[in-house]
Every structure is written in C-alpha cells, then in structure tokens.
Short mmCIF file of C-alpha atoms in Angstrom, two decimals:
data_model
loop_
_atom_site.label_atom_id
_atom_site.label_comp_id
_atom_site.label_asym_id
_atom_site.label_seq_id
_atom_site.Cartn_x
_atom_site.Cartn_y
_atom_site.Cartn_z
CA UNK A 3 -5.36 2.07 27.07
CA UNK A 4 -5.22 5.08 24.87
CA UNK A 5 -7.92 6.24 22.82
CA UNK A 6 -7.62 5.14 18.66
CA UNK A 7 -8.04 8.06 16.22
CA UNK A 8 -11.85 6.80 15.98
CA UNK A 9 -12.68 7.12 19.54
CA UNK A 10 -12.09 10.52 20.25
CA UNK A 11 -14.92 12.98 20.57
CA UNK A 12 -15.62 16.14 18.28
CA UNK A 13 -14.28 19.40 19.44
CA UNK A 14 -12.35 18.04 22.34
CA UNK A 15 -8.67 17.70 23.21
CA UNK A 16 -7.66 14.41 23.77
CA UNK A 17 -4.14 12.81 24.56
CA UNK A 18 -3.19 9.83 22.74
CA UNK A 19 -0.42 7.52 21.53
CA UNK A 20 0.91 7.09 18.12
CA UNK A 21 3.16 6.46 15.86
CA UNK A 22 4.72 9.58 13.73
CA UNK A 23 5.73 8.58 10.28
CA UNK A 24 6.67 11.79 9.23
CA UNK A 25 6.55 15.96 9.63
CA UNK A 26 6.31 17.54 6.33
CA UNK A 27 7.08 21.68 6.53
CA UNK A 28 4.21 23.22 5.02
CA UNK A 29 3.01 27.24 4.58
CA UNK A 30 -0.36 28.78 4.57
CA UNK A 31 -1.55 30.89 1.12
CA UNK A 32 -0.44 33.57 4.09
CA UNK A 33 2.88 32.54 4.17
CA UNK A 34 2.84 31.52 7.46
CA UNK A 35 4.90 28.26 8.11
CA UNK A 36 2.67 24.88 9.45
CA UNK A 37 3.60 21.01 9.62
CA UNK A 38 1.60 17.78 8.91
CA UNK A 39 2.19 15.38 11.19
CA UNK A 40 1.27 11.83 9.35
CA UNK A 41 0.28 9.38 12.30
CA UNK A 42 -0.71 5.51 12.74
CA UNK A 43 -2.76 4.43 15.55
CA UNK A 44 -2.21 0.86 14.66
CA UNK A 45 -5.70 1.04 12.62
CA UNK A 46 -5.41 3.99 10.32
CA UNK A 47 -3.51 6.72 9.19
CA UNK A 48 -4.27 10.53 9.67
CA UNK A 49 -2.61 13.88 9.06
CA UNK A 50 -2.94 16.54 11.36
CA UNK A 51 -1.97 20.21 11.30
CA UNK A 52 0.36 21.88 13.57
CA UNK A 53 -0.05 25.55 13.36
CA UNK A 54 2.30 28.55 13.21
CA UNK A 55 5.67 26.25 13.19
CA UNK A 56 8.85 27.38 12.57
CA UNK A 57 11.77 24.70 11.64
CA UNK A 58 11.33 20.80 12.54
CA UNK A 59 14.71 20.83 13.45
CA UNK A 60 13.34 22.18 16.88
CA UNK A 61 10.84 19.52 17.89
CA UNK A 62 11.46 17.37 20.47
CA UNK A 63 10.14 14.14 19.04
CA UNK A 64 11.63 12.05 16.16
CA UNK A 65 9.93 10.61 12.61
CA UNK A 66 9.26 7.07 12.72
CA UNK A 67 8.75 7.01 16.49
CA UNK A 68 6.33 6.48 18.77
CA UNK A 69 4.85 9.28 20.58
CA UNK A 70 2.49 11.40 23.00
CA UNK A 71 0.30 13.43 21.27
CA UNK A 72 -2.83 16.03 21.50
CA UNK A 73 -4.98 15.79 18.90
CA UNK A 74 -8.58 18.21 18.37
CA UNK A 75 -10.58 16.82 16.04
CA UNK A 76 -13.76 18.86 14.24
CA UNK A 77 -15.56 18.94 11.64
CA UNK A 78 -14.55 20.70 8.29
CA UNK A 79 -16.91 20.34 5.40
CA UNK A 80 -18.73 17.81 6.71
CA UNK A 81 -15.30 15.82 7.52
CA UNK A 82 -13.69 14.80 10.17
CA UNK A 83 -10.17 16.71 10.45
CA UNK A 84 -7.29 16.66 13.14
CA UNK A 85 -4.97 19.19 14.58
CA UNK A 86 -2.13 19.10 17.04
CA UNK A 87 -2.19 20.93 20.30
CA UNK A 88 0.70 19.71 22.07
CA UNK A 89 3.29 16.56 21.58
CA UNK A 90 5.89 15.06 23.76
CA UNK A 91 7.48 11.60 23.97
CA UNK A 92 5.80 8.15 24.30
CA UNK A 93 5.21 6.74 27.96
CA UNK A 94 7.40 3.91 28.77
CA UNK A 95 4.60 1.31 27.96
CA UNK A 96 4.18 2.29 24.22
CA UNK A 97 4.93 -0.42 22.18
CA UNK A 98 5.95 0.47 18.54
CA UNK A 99 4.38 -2.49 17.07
CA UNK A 100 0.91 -1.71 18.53
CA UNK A 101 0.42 1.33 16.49
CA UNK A 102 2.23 0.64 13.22
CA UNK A 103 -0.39 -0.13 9.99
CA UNK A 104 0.62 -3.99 9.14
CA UNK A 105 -1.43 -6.22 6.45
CA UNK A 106 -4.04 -7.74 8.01
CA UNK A 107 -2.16 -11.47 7.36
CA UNK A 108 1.31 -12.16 9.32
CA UNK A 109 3.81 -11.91 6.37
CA UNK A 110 5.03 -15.19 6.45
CA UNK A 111 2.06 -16.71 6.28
CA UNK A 112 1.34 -14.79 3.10
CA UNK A 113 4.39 -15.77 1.78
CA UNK A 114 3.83 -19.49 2.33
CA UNK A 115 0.31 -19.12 0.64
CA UNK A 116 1.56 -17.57 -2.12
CA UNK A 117 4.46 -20.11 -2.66
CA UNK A 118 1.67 -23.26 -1.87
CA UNK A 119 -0.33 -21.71 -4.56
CA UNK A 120 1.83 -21.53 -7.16
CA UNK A 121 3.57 -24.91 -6.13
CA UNK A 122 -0.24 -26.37 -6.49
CA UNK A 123 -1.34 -24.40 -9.96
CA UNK A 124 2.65 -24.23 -11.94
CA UNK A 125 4.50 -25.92 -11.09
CA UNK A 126 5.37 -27.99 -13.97
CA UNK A 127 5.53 -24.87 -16.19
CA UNK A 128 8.30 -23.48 -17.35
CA UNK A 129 8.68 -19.33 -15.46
CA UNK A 130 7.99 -21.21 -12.64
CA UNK A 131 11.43 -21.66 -11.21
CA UNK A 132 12.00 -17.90 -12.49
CA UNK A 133 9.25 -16.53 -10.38
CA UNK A 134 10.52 -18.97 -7.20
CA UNK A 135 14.07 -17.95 -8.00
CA UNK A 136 13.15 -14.45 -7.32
CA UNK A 137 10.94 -14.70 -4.90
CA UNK A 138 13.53 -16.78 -2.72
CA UNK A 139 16.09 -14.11 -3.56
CA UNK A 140 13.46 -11.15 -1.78
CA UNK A 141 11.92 -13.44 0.36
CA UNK A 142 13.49 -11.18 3.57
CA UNK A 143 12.43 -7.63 2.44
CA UNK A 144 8.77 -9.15 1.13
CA UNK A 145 8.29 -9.68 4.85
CA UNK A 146 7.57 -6.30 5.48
CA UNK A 147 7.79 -4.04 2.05
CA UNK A 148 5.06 -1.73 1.53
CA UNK A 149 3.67 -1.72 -2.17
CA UNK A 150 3.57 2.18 -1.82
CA UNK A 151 4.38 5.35 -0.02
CA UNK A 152 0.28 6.20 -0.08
CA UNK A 153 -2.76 5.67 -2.02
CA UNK A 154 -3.07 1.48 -1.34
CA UNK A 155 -0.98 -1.62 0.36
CA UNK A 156 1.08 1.24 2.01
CA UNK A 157 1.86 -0.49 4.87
CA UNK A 158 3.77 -3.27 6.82
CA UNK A 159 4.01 -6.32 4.33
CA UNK A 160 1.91 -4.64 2.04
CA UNK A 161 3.59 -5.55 -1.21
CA UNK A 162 2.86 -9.28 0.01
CA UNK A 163 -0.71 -8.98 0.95
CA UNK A 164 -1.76 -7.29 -2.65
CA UNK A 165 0.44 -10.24 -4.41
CA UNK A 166 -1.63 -12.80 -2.62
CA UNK A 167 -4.92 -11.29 -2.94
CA UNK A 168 -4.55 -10.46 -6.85
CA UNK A 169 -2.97 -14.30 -7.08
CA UNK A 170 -6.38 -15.61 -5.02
CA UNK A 171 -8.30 -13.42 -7.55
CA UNK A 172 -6.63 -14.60 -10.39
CA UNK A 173 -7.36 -18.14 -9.57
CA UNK A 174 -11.35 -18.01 -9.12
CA UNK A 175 -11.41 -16.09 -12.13
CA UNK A 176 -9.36 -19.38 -13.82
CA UNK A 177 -12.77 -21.19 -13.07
CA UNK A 178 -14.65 -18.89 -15.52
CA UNK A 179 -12.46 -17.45 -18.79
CA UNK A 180 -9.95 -19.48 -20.60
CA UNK A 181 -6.06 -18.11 -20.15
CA UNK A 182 -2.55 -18.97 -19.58
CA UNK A 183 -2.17 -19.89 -16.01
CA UNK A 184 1.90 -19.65 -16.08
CA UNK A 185 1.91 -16.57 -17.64
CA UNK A 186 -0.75 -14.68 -15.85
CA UNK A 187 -0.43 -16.35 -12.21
CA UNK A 188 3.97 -15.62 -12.96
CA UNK A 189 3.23 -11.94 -13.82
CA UNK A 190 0.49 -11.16 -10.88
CA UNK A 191 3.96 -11.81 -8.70
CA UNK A 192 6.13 -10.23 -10.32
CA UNK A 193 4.12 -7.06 -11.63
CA UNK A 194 5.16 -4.57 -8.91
CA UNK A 195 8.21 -6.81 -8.01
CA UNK A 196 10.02 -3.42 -8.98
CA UNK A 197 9.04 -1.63 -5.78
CA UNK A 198 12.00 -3.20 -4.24
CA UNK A 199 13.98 -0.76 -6.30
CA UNK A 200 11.33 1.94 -6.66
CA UNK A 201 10.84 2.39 -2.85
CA UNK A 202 12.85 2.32 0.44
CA UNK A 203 10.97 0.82 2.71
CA UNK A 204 12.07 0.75 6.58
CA UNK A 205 11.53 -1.77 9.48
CA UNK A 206 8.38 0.04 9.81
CA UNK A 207 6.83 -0.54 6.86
CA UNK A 208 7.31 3.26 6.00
CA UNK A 209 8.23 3.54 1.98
CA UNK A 210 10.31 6.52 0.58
CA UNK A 211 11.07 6.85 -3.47
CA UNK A 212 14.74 5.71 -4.17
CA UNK A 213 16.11 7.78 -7.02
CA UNK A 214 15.91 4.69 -9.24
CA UNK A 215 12.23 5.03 -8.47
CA UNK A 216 11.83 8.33 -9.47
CA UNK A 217 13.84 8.11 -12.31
CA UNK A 218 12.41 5.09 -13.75
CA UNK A 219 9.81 3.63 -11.71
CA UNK A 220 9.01 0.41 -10.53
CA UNK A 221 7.82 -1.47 -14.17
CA UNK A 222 11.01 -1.14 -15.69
CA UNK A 223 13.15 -1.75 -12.73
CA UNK A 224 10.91 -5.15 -12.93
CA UNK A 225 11.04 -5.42 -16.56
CA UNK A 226 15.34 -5.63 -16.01
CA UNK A 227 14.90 -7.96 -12.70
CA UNK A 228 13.62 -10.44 -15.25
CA UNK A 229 15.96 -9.79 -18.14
CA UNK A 230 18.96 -9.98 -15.64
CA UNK A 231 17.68 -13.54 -14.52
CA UNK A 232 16.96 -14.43 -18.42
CA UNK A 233 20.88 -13.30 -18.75
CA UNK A 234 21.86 -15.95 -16.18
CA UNK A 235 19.66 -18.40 -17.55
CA UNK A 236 19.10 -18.58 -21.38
CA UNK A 237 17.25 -21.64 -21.07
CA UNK A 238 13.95 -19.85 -20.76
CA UNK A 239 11.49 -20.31 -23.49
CA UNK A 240 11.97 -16.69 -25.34
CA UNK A 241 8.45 -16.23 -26.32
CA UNK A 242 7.01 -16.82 -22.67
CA UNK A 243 9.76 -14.36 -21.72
CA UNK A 244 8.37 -12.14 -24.00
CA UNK A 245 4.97 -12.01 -22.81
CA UNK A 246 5.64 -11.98 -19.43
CA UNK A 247 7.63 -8.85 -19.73
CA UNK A 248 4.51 -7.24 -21.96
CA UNK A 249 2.10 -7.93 -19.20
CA UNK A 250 4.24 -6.33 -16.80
CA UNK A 251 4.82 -3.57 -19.43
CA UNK A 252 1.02 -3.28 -19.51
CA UNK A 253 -0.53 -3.78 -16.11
CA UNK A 254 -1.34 0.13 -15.64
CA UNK A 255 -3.51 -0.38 -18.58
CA UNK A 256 -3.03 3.09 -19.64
CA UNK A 257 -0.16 4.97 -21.26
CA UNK A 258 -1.70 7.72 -19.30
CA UNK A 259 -1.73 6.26 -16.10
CA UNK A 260 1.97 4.91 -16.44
CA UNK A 261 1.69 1.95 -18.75
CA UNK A 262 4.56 1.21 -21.37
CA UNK A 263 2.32 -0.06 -23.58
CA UNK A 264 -1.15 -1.41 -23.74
CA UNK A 265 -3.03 -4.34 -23.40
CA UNK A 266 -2.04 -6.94 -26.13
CA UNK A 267 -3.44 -10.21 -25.26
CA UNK A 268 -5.62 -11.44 -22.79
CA UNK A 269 -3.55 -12.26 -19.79
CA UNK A 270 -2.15 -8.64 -19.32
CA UNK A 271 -5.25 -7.31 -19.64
CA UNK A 272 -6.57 -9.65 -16.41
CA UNK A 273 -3.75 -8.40 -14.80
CA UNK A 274 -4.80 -4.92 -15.20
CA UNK A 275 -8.20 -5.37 -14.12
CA UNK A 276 -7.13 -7.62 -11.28
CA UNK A 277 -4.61 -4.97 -10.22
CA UNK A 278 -7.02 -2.48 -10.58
CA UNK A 279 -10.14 -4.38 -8.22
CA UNK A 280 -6.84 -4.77 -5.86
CA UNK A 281 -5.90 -1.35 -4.93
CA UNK A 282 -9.65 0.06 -5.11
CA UNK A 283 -10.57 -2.26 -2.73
CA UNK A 284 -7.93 -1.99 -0.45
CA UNK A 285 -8.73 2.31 -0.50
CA UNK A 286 -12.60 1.37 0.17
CA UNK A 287 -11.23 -0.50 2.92
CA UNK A 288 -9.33 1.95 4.92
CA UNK A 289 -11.36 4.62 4.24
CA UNK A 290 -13.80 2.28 5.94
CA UNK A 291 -12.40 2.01 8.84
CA UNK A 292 -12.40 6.02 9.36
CA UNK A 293 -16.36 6.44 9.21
CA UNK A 294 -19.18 5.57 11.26
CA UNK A 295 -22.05 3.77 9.82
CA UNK A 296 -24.11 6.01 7.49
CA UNK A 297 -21.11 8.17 7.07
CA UNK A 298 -19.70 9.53 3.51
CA UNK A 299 -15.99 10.08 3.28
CA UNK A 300 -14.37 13.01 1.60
CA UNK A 301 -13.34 12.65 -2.28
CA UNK A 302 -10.21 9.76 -1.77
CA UNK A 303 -7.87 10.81 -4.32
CA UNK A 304 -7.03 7.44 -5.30
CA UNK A 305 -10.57 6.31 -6.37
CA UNK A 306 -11.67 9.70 -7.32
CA UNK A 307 -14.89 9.48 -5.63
CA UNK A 308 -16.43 9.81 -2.04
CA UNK A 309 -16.85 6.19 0.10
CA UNK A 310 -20.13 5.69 1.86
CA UNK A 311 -20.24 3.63 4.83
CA UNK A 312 -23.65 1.90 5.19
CA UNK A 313 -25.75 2.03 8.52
CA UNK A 314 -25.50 -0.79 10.58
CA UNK A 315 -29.27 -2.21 9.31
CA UNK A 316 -28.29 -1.76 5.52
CA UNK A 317 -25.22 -4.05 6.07
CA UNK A 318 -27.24 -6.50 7.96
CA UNK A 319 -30.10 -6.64 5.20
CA UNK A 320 -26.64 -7.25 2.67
CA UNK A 321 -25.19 -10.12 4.69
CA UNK A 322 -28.79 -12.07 4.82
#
C-alpha cells in the first residue's frame, strides 16, 4: 500500500510508512542544528536529513516506532539521498512487523539448522555439549539478536543468520582442506557469541553498545562465556579449550582490526576468512537491494569500495 524507499521517484515528495529506529541530533559546519532520521521500510535501511531542527525532545513521533513520513529523494553525487519534509504518526493499519529489517530465514528455523548440523557433523566430539550448553542457555535472545548496530547482520535475528551461513560455509569447505571439524565448526558458533554482552538488542532487532561492550568488546566477553562454563565443568579436554579460545581470540585476523592475537593454526585462520566472506557478502547484499540494475553505489564503509549492480542482461548471461 505505501510506496518502499525504492519506489519513489527523484525530486518528488512522497508520503510513506516506516519504521524510525532512531533520531540522532546533528549540526551543520554552520552550526546550525539538523537530525538523521535512520528508517526501515521492511527492505532496507536509509538515513534522511531533517533540516534546521532544534531539540528532539519536541517531535511528535517516538524512536523505534512506526510512522508517517515525507521523504524527497535526489540525487547527490551521483547518489541517491533522502530528506524529510514532514512526519506524523502511523495510520491505524501500519503493522510494525511489515517494515522492520529481519534475516531473510525465520529464526527458529535457523536455529534448528544450526543445532541439526552440528548434531549431524559433532556430535561425538568432545566441545560439543559446551557449544549446545550455551546455545540452549541463549536460545531465546538468538531468536532475534542482531550481530551489530551497523555495517552487516544488523538486523532481526541477525546474529543467527551469520552463525548459520559461516557454519554452511565451513562445512563445504570440509570437502576440500583437511581441519578439525570440532574445533572449527564449535568456534564459527561461538565467535561473536559475545554480542549478547557487547550489544542491547530490543524486540526490534535494534542493537545499542552495553558498556561491557564498549569497554571490552564482544571477543573477550566470549572468551569468559567459555571459561565460566570450563569453571563449571573441568572435565573439558584443556588443550581443545585452549584452541578454541585462540580462534575466537583470532577471528578478526588483525591486531589492527580488533584481533587479540593472530592466526596460529589453521582452524582460526578459516574462521577469519569465513567470517570475513560472511559480513562482505551480507554488505554486497543490502547495498544491492538499494540500486537499480547498472547502478554503482557510493563507497560502503564497511567494504571500502563502491558496489555495482549489473544490468538485467549481464546477470542473465551470469546465471546461463
């Protein structure tokens, strides 16, 4: 009924429906106060510009709502930007779940791959009643927890979705190299099993930093998760203990991008990579869905570089 982000034309004014994550209070190199309203349409995720604000405290709409909204979109550089002209409250029929950003997978059905997956390729090993034990124990905030408050899986059941699709990954790639299954397969789950500490994330699937987050982020709030359950449990081989924790320690792959330490052994350097291929191609993705075919994206800060979208006869010629 009301027009997605996509479908509305250049240099026109156009009321739609959305949902309003946040305003953020903003001010020009003039000084002169502006907001960013970050808004879902159920497909993607925009910010537009309000112009020549003074306090949020005076709007009449709420974050994490659904609501009425005018949006002019033009071009800027060659890309497609958004401002808003006027905003009010949703109409009565505006469901909230239409417009929020979800994984593409209902969660539980995720969850119950993931679980079948590791029931099918560890289950005679010995981390895998650790990684089941905590999995169980999260099982109702996995549901929905984003894997990040931007850049990729920042969305409803996020967390979930890149678990399963870096445990799918991990799997073909079992089929070609030579590695430890347990260890590998136990830390792709519980690599960024931290961001249930490092972020707040609501009903929504909207994620906020905790101050445990920002003071220690989300691969040593994992790193204790593990040594906590090791605590109640001494049973658990020590050395496979060991190098779980390293590949968790070592899955930014980087000491520069976050990493504890690097790389030492083969398994957390798949996870890297696999983490890596992950959250790139979850960023192509979105920024996907923003372009028309033959369309090139702005620079995505995640990835660094600008996404082409090819025309429709290029990606015909590809699928043959």
């Amino acid at each position: 009924m009301y027009p997605k982000f996509k479908e509305i034309s250049l240099d026109t004014a156009t009321w739609t429906v959305a949902f309003l994550g946040a305003i953020e209070e903003r001010e020009t190199k003039s000084k002169k106060p502006f907001c960013t309203f970050h808004l879902l349409d159920g497909a993607i995720a925009i910010i537009a510009n309000l112009w020549n604000t003074e306090k949020k405290d005076i709007y009449k709409v709420q974050e994490k709502s659904v609501i009425s909204v005018q949006l002019y979109k033009k071009l800027y550089n060659g890309v497609e930007t958004y401002e808003v002209k006027e905003y009010q409250a949703a109409p009565d029929d505006a469901k909230l779940e239409d417009y929020l950003l979800t994984a593409p997978i209902p969660s539980q059905d995720m969850m119950d791959e993931i679980k079948s997956i590791l029931s099918k390729e560890i289950s005679e090993t010995e981390l895998y009643p650790l990684v089941m034990e905590i999995l169980d124990e999260n099982a109702d905030k996995l549901l929905y927890w984003a894997a990040a408050k931007t850049i990729h899986h920042n969305c409803y059941g996020g967390l979930l979705y890149h678990m399963l699709r870096m445990l799918k990954t991990a799997v073909i790639l079992s089929r070609v190299y030579r590695f430890d299954k347990e260890l590998l397969y136990s830390a792709v789950i519980l690599h960024d099993i931290g961001k249930l500490q490092e972020l707040d994330t609501d009903a929504t699937g909207v994620a906020e930093y905790t101050v445990d987050g920002n003071l220690f982020g989300h691969t040593l709030l994992a790193i204790e998760m593990i040594d906590r359950k090791n605590f109640e449990n001494p049973t658990y081989p020590a050395e496979k203990i060991r190098l779980l924790k390293h590949c968790i320690a070592a899955h930014h792959g980087q000491l520069e991008y976050g990493a504890i330490t690097m790389p030492a052994v083969r398994e957390a350097m798949l996870l890297h990579e696999i983490d890596v291929i992950d959250a790139s191609m979850y960023q192509y993705e979105q920024a996907e869905k923003t372009l028309n075919p033959g369309e090139m994206s702005d620079r995505i800060f995640g990835l660094g570089v600008k996404v082409y979208k090819p025309a429709a006869n290029a990606e015909e010629k590809a699928n043959v």
